[in-house]
Coordinates of C-alpha atoms and ligand atoms in Angstrom, one line a residue:
M1 CA 0.0 0.0 0.0
D2 CA 1.4 3.4 -1.0
F3 CA -0.3 6.6 0.1
E4 CA 2.2 8.8 -1.7
L5 CA 1.0 10.4 -5.0
S6 CA 3.3 9.8 -7.9
A7 CA 5.5 12.6 -9.3
E8 CA 3.1 12.9 -12.3
Q9 CA 0.1 13.1 -10.0
K10 CA 1.7 15.7 -7.8
E11 CA 2.7 17.7 -10.9
I12 CA -0.8 17.8 -12.4
Q13 CA -2.3 18.6 -8.9
A14 CA 0.2 21.6 -8.6
L15 CA -0.7 22.7 -12.1
A16 CA -4.4 22.8 -11.3
R17 CA -3.8 24.5 -8.0
D18 CA -1.6 27.2 -9.5
F19 CA -4.2 27.7 -12.3
V20 CA -7.0 28.0 -9.8
R21 CA -5.2 30.5 -7.6
A22 CA -4.5 32.7 -10.6
E23 CA -7.5 32.3 -12.8
V24 CA -10.4 31.1 -10.7
E25 CA -10.2 32.2 -7.0
P26 CA -10.0 36.0 -7.7
H27 CA -13.3 35.8 -9.8
A28 CA -15.3 33.1 -8.1
A29 CA -17.4 35.5 -5.8
E30 CA -18.3 37.7 -8.8
W31 CA -19.2 34.7 -11.1
D32 CA -21.4 33.5 -8.3
R33 CA -23.1 36.8 -7.8
E34 CA -23.5 37.6 -11.5
H35 CA -24.4 34.0 -12.4
H36 CA -21.6 34.2 -15.0
F37 CA -20.5 31.1 -16.9
P38 CA -16.8 31.6 -17.5
R39 CA -16.6 30.1 -21.1
D40 CA -13.1 31.4 -21.8
L41 CA -11.7 29.7 -18.7
F42 CA -12.3 26.3 -20.3
G43 CA -10.2 27.3 -23.3
K44 CA -7.4 28.1 -20.9
L45 CA -7.9 24.8 -19.0
A46 CA -7.8 23.0 -22.4
E47 CA -4.4 24.6 -23.2
L48 CA -3.1 22.9 -20.0
G49 CA -4.7 19.6 -21.1
L50 CA -7.2 19.7 -18.2
M51 CA -10.3 19.3 -20.3
G52 CA -9.2 15.8 -21.1
A53 CA -6.8 15.1 -18.2
C54 CA -7.3 11.3 -18.2
V55 CA -8.0 10.9 -21.9
P56 CA -5.2 9.1 -23.9
E57 CA -3.0 11.5 -25.9
E58 CA -3.9 9.8 -29.2
Y59 CA -7.5 11.1 -28.6
G60 CA -6.3 14.6 -27.7
G61 CA -6.0 14.3 -24.0
A62 CA -3.2 14.7 -21.5
G63 CA -2.9 10.9 -21.0
A64 CA -2.8 11.1 -17.2
D65 CA -4.5 8.5 -14.9
F66 CA -8.0 8.7 -13.4
L67 CA -6.7 9.7 -10.0
S68 CA -4.8 12.6 -11.5
Y69 CA -8.1 13.8 -13.1
V70 CA -9.8 13.4 -9.7
L71 CA -7.1 15.5 -8.1
V72 CA -7.7 18.2 -10.7
L73 CA -11.5 18.2 -9.9
E74 CA -10.8 18.7 -6.2
E75 CA -8.5 21.7 -7.0
L76 CA -11.0 23.2 -9.4
S77 CA -13.9 22.8 -6.9
R78 CA -11.8 24.3 -4.1
G79 CA -11.7 27.5 -6.2
D80 CA -15.1 27.3 -7.7
A81 CA -17.4 24.3 -7.5
G82 CA -19.3 25.5 -10.6
V83 CA -16.1 25.2 -12.6
G84 CA -15.6 21.8 -11.0
V85 CA -19.0 20.4 -12.1
T86 CA -18.6 21.8 -15.7
V87 CA -15.3 19.8 -16.1
A88 CA -16.7 16.8 -14.2
V89 CA -19.7 16.4 -16.4
H90 CA -17.8 17.1 -19.6
T91 CA -15.2 14.5 -18.8
S92 CA -16.7 11.7 -16.6
A93 CA -20.2 11.8 -18.0
V94 CA -19.5 12.4 -21.7
T95 CA -15.9 12.0 -22.9
L96 CA -15.1 8.8 -20.9
P97 CA -18.3 6.8 -21.9
L98 CA -17.6 7.8 -25.5
L99 CA -14.1 6.3 -25.1
R100 CA -15.3 3.2 -23.3
F101 CA -18.4 2.4 -25.4
G102 CA -17.7 4.0 -28.7
T103 CA -16.6 2.2 -31.9
E104 CA -13.2 3.2 -33.2
E105 CA -14.9 5.5 -35.7
Q106 CA -16.9 7.1 -32.9
R107 CA -13.9 7.6 -30.6
A108 CA -11.9 9.1 -33.4
R109 CA -14.7 11.4 -34.4
F110 CA -16.2 12.6 -31.1
V111 CA -13.5 12.4 -28.4
P112 CA -10.7 14.7 -29.7
P113 CA -12.8 17.8 -29.9
L114 CA -14.0 17.2 -26.3
A115 CA -10.6 16.3 -24.9
R116 CA -9.1 19.4 -26.6
G117 CA -11.9 21.5 -25.1
E118 CA -13.2 22.7 -28.4
H119 CA -16.6 21.3 -27.4
L120 CA -18.2 21.0 -24.0
G121 CA -20.1 17.8 -23.3
A122 CA -23.5 17.4 -21.7
F123 CA -25.1 14.3 -20.2
A124 CA -28.9 14.1 -20.9
L125 CA -30.5 11.4 -18.9
T126 CA -32.8 13.1 -16.4
E127 CA -36.4 14.1 -17.2
A128 CA -39.1 15.8 -15.3
E129 CA -40.5 12.5 -14.2
A130 CA -37.4 10.4 -14.3
G131 CA -34.7 11.4 -11.8
S132 CA -33.7 8.7 -9.3
D133 CA -35.9 6.4 -11.3
A134 CA -33.8 7.0 -14.4
G135 CA -35.2 3.9 -16.2
A136 CA -38.6 5.6 -16.4
L137 CA -37.4 8.1 -19.0
R138 CA -39.9 8.8 -21.9
T139 CA -37.8 10.5 -24.6
R140 CA -38.3 8.2 -27.5
A141 CA -36.2 7.2 -30.5
E142 CA -38.5 5.8 -33.3
V143 CA -37.1 3.8 -36.1
D144 CA -36.7 6.0 -39.2
G145 CA -35.1 4.5 -42.3
D146 CA -31.7 3.1 -41.2
G147 CA -31.7 5.3 -38.1
W148 CA -33.9 7.0 -35.6
R149 CA -36.1 10.0 -35.0
I150 CA -35.6 11.3 -31.4
T151 CA -38.2 13.3 -29.6
G152 CA -38.4 14.3 -25.9
A153 CA -37.5 16.7 -23.1
K154 CA -34.7 16.6 -20.6
Q155 CA -34.2 18.5 -17.4
W156 CA -31.3 19.9 -15.3
I157 CA -28.8 19.4 -18.0
T158 CA -25.4 20.7 -16.9
N159 CA -23.5 22.5 -19.7
G160 CA -26.6 22.3 -22.0
R161 CA -26.4 25.8 -23.5
H162 CA -22.7 25.7 -24.1
A163 CA -22.4 22.0 -25.1
G164 CA -21.3 20.8 -28.5
T165 CA -21.8 17.1 -27.8
F166 CA -24.7 15.5 -25.9
L167 CA -24.8 11.9 -24.6
L168 CA -28.6 11.5 -24.6
F169 CA -30.7 8.5 -23.5
A170 CA -33.9 7.6 -25.3
R171 CA -36.3 4.7 -25.4
T172 CA -35.8 2.6 -28.6
D173 CA -38.3 -0.1 -27.5
P174 CA -41.8 1.4 -27.2
E175 CA -43.1 -1.8 -25.5
T176 CA -41.0 -1.1 -22.4
Q177 CA -41.4 1.4 -19.5
D178 CA -38.3 0.7 -17.5
A179 CA -34.6 0.3 -17.8
Q180 CA -35.0 -2.2 -20.6
G181 CA -35.3 -0.7 -24.0
V182 CA -33.3 2.4 -23.4
S183 CA -30.4 3.3 -25.8
A184 CA -27.6 5.9 -25.7
F185 CA -27.1 8.4 -28.5
V186 CA -24.5 11.0 -29.4
L187 CA -26.1 14.3 -30.5
D188 CA -24.7 17.6 -31.6
A189 CA -25.9 21.0 -30.4
E190 CA -27.9 21.4 -33.7
H191 CA -30.1 18.4 -32.6
V192 CA -31.1 20.1 -29.4
R193 CA -33.0 23.3 -28.4
I194 CA -32.4 25.0 -25.1
T195 CA -35.7 26.0 -23.5
R196 CA -34.7 27.3 -20.1
D197 CA -31.8 28.4 -17.9
E198 CA -32.3 27.0 -14.4
E199 CA -32.0 29.3 -11.4
K200 CA -30.2 27.5 -8.6
L201 CA -29.3 27.7 -4.9
G202 CA -25.6 27.5 -5.8
L203 CA -23.1 26.5 -8.5
N204 CA -24.0 29.8 -10.1
S205 CA -21.0 29.8 -12.4
S206 CA -22.2 26.6 -14.0
I207 CA -25.1 26.4 -16.4
T208 CA -28.1 24.1 -16.0
N209 CA -30.8 23.8 -18.7
D210 CA -34.0 22.3 -19.8
I211 CA -33.6 21.0 -23.3
V212 CA -35.9 19.6 -26.0
V213 CA -35.2 17.3 -28.9
E214 CA -37.8 17.7 -31.7
G215 CA -37.7 14.9 -34.1
A216 CA -33.9 14.9 -34.5
Q217 CA -32.9 12.4 -37.2
V218 CA -29.8 10.4 -36.5
G219 CA -28.1 7.5 -38.2
R220 CA -26.7 4.3 -36.7
D221 CA -23.4 6.0 -36.3
R222 CA -25.0 8.0 -33.5
L223 CA -25.9 4.9 -31.4
L224 CA -23.5 4.4 -28.5
H225 CA -23.0 0.8 -27.6
E226 CA -25.7 -1.7 -28.5
E227 CA -29.4 -0.9 -29.0
G228 CA -31.2 -1.5 -25.7
K229 CA -28.0 -1.2 -23.6
G230 CA -28.3 2.5 -22.8
F231 CA -29.2 2.0 -19.2
H232 CA -26.1 0.0 -18.7
V233 CA -24.1 2.8 -20.3
A234 CA -25.7 5.3 -18.0
M235 CA -25.1 3.2 -14.9
V236 CA -21.4 2.5 -15.7
T237 CA -21.0 6.2 -16.5
L238 CA -22.5 7.2 -13.1
D239 CA -20.4 4.7 -11.2
G240 CA -17.3 6.6 -12.4
G241 CA -18.9 10.0 -12.3
R242 CA -19.8 9.7 -8.7
I243 CA -16.1 9.6 -7.8
G244 CA -15.7 13.0 -9.5
I245 CA -18.6 14.5 -7.6
A246 CA -17.1 13.1 -4.3
A247 CA -13.8 14.9 -5.2
Q248 CA -15.8 18.0 -5.9
A249 CA -17.3 17.8 -2.4
V250 CA -13.9 17.3 -0.8
G251 CA -12.6 20.4 -2.7
I252 CA -15.5 22.5 -1.4
A253 CA -15.0 21.3 2.2
Q254 CA -11.3 21.9 2.0
A255 CA -11.9 25.5 0.9
A256 CA -14.3 26.0 3.8
Y257 CA -11.8 24.5 6.3
D258 CA -9.0 26.7 5.0
V259 CA -11.0 29.9 5.6
A260 CA -12.3 28.7 9.0
R261 CA -8.8 27.7 10.3
E262 CA -7.2 31.0 9.3
Y263 CA -10.2 32.9 10.8
A264 CA -9.8 31.0 14.0
K265 CA -6.2 32.1 14.3
E266 CA -6.9 35.8 13.6
R267 CA -10.3 36.5 15.2
H268 CA -10.1 37.5 18.9
A269 CA -12.8 37.1 21.5
F270 CA -12.5 37.4 25.3
G271 CA -8.9 38.5 24.8
R272 CA -7.5 35.7 22.7
P273 CA -7.8 34.1 19.3
I274 CA -10.9 32.0 19.1
G275 CA -8.8 29.0 17.9
E276 CA -7.6 28.8 21.5
F277 CA -11.1 27.9 22.7
Q278 CA -11.8 24.2 22.9
A279 CA -15.3 24.6 21.2
I280 CA -13.6 25.9 18.0
Q281 CA -10.6 23.5 18.2
H282 CA -13.0 20.5 18.3
K283 CA -14.8 21.8 15.2
L284 CA -11.6 22.3 13.3
A285 CA -10.3 18.9 14.4
D286 CA -13.5 17.2 13.2
M287 CA -13.4 19.1 9.9
S288 CA -9.8 18.1 9.3
M289 CA -10.5 14.4 10.2
E290 CA -13.6 14.2 8.0
I291 CA -12.0 15.8 5.0
D292 CA -9.1 13.3 5.3
A293 CA -11.5 10.4 5.6
A294 CA -13.5 11.5 2.6
R295 CA -10.4 12.1 0.5
L296 CA -9.1 8.6 1.3
L297 CA -12.4 7.1 0.2
V298 CA -12.2 9.2 -3.1
H299 CA -8.7 8.1 -3.8
R300 CA -9.4 4.5 -3.1
A301 CA -12.4 4.6 -5.5
A302 CA -10.3 6.3 -8.2
W303 CA -7.6 3.8 -7.7
L304 CA -10.0 0.9 -8.1
K305 CA -11.5 2.5 -11.3
Q306 CA -8.1 3.1 -12.9
N307 CA -7.1 -0.5 -12.2
D308 CA -10.3 -1.8 -13.9
L309 CA -11.5 -3.2 -10.6
P310 CA -15.2 -3.1 -9.4
H311 CA -15.8 0.4 -8.0
A312 CA -19.6 1.0 -7.9
E313 CA -19.8 0.4 -4.2
A314 CA -16.5 2.3 -3.4
G315 CA -17.6 5.2 -5.6
A316 CA -21.1 5.3 -3.9
K317 CA -19.5 5.3 -0.5
A318 CA -17.1 8.1 -1.4
K319 CA -19.8 10.2 -2.8
L320 CA -22.2 9.6 0.0
F321 CA -19.7 10.3 2.7
A322 CA -17.9 13.2 1.0
S323 CA -21.2 15.0 0.1
E324 CA -22.8 14.7 3.5
M325 CA -19.5 15.7 5.1
A326 CA -19.2 18.8 2.8
R327 CA -22.7 19.9 3.6
R328 CA -22.1 19.4 7.4
Q329 CA -18.6 21.0 7.5
T330 CA -19.4 24.0 5.3
G331 CA -22.2 24.7 7.9
E332 CA -19.6 24.4 10.7
A333 CA -17.3 26.8 8.8
I334 CA -20.1 29.4 8.8
Q335 CA -20.6 28.7 12.5
I336 CA -16.9 29.4 13.3
L337 CA -17.1 32.7 11.4
G338 CA -20.4 33.6 13.1
G339 CA -22.1 36.7 11.7
Y340 CA -19.3 37.1 9.1
G341 CA -19.9 33.6 7.9
F342 CA -23.5 34.5 7.0
T343 CA -22.4 37.4 4.9
K344 CA -20.9 37.6 1.4
E345 CA -17.8 39.2 2.8
F346 CA -16.4 35.7 3.2
P347 CA -16.8 32.8 0.7
V348 CA -18.1 30.2 3.2
E349 CA -21.8 30.9 2.5
R350 CA -21.1 30.1 -1.1
Y351 CA -19.4 26.9 -0.2
Y352 CA -22.4 26.0 1.9
R353 CA -24.8 26.6 -1.0
D354 CA -22.5 24.8 -3.4
A355 CA -22.1 21.8 -1.2
K356 CA -25.8 20.9 -1.0
I357 CA -26.0 19.7 -4.6
T358 CA -23.4 17.1 -4.1
E359 CA -25.9 15.2 -2.0
I360 CA -28.3 15.2 -5.0
Y361 CA -26.9 15.0 -8.5
E362 CA -25.3 11.9 -10.1
G363 CA -27.6 10.0 -7.6
T364 CA -29.0 11.3 -4.3
S365 CA -27.7 10.1 -1.0
E366 CA -30.7 7.8 -0.8
I367 CA -29.7 6.2 -4.1
Q368 CA -26.0 5.9 -2.9
R369 CA -27.3 4.0 0.1
L370 CA -29.4 1.8 -2.2
V371 CA -26.4 1.0 -4.4
I372 CA -24.2 0.2 -1.4
A373 CA -26.9 -1.9 0.3
R374 CA -27.5 -3.9 -2.9
S375 CA -23.7 -4.5 -3.2
I376 CA -23.1 -5.6 0.4
L377 CA -26.1 -7.9 0.3
G378 CA -25.1 -9.3 -3.1
L379 CA -28.4 -8.3 -4.7
Q380 CA -26.9 -6.5 -7.7
E381 CA -24.7 -9.6 -8.5
R382 CA -27.8 -11.8 -8.2
A383 CA -29.7 -9.6 -10.6
L384 CA -26.8 -9.7 -13.1
A385 CA -26.4 -13.4 -12.8
Q386 CA -30.1 -14.0 -13.4
G387 CA -29.7 -11.9 -16.6
Ligands
LIG401 N1 -23.5 -1.1 -13.8 C1 -23.9 -1.8 -14.8 N2 -25.2 -2.2 -15.0 C2 -26.1 -1.9 -14.0 C3 -25.7 -1.1 -12.9 C4 -24.3 -0.8 -12.8 N3 -23.9 -0.1 -11.7 N4 -26.7 -0.9 -12.1 C5 -27.8 -1.5 -12.7 N5 -27.4 -2.1 -13.8 C6 -28.2 -2.8 -14.8 C7 -28.8 -4.0 -14.2 O1 -28.0 -5.1 -14.1 C8 -30.0 -4.2 -15.1 O2 -29.6 -4.8 -16.3 P1 -30.3 -6.1 -16.9 O3 -31.7 -5.6 -17.1 O4 -29.6 -6.3 -18.2 O5 -30.2 -7.2 -15.9 C9 -30.4 -2.8 -15.4 O6 -29.3 -2.0 -15.3 C10 -31.5 -2.3 -14.6 O7 -31.1 -2.4 -13.3 P2 -32.1 -2.3 -12.0 O8 -33.2 -3.2 -12.2 O9 -31.2 -2.3 -10.8 O10 -32.6 -0.8 -12.2 P3 -33.5 0.1 -11.3 O11 -34.6 0.7 -12.2 O12 -33.9 -0.7 -10.1 O13 -32.5 1.3 -10.9 C11 -30.9 2.5 -9.7 C12 -31.3 1.2 -10.2 C13 -31.9 3.1 -8.7 C14 -29.5 2.2 -9.0 C15 -30.6 3.5 -10.8 O14 -31.9 3.9 -11.4 C16 -29.9 4.7 -10.4 O15 -28.7 4.8 -10.3 N6 -30.7 5.9 -10.3 C17 -30.1 7.2 -10.0 C18 -29.9 7.8 -11.3 C19 -29.0 9.0 -11.2 O16 -27.9 8.9 -10.6 N7 -29.4 10.1 -11.7 C20 -28.7 11.3 -11.8 C21 -28.5 11.6 -13.2 S1 -27.1 12.6 -13.6 S2 -27.4 14.3 -12.6

């Protein structure tokens, strides 16, 4: 067992950290206030190879391992969790499934523009009445000549308005109403119409859209993996994506802890720094311990994934623990700062708002518990064995 990051992992972590200090942190409060999506920033990240950190070089990426990519997500989210989710969805939820499930032709065609940051990716699974119950989706793909005609509406689509490539899930078998009969498709921006920009509690520097697809005609070259295997594509994608969201939660919590610790050293009450009071010390000790624990879960899950080992349970545990920890500890950071914490003079209220979503997207905490429970009770394996 080796807890030391490799030289390459440390290098990419430092690259991301320096970039965030220079290009993200100084603007994050304003982007949050103005609900500004920093489109240009992703061009700069692309120049550093960070829009395809763990994508092989032959497909336009930086060729680093999955843990390196996860380290980048933590650093980005430490500066601005909206930037973190933009890159996480783009990479984990679009580029990586295209690499994994695409034919050689699809990989060569769709991956390089994403990995080079020329296009942003969007993952279009969720619908108004299909969130946790993703298999209930109603967007339909009807056979049309040698391809399909796709019609439907999707909701809460991160990156929607700025995306060039959509991984979209639609029902190809009209006889079904559940996870069976769903297929995955690769769509371009021209196939999709943006109908709404969502207003959110946090992550204001990211963009979240309602979209509609109105009879888009696509050929067989747009089908990802086999017909009827779309739900499998979605689940495998989310198994990996959840590790990225867990890293995002760790980054947010770390940012809150950094502010709270410095504040505790400087703020005086009753004639001494508040960090000398046991009540504050205990809070900081718990924050530090829980961030460590969450990060270790994240790194283990990332290590399992990059070694092609089963990681659904480990990823769900990492996301569940890291997201609930981030929500709890960003609240504690506000408590340490007292009245200042509740104001926009300090960034901790932003961290608190941003942390909440990590308990919801890419599977709620309730779904993570379900995934973990099925795994530890052997229920998922039994379902797979029964076919
Ligand atoms: N990897 C591969 N395949 C998986 C899988 C996984 N992790 N989990 C389920 N599957 C497969 C099953 O094996 C089954 O395949 P077969 O029909 O070929 O046997 C199929 O998918 C359906 O599985 P299941 O019956 O378990 O589906 P459910 O409808 O019960 O849903 C949950 C399972 C709840 C786990 C799933 O719907 C889920 O993850 N929901 C949350 C969705 C989510 O995260 N949404 C956020 C969107 S992005 S913001």
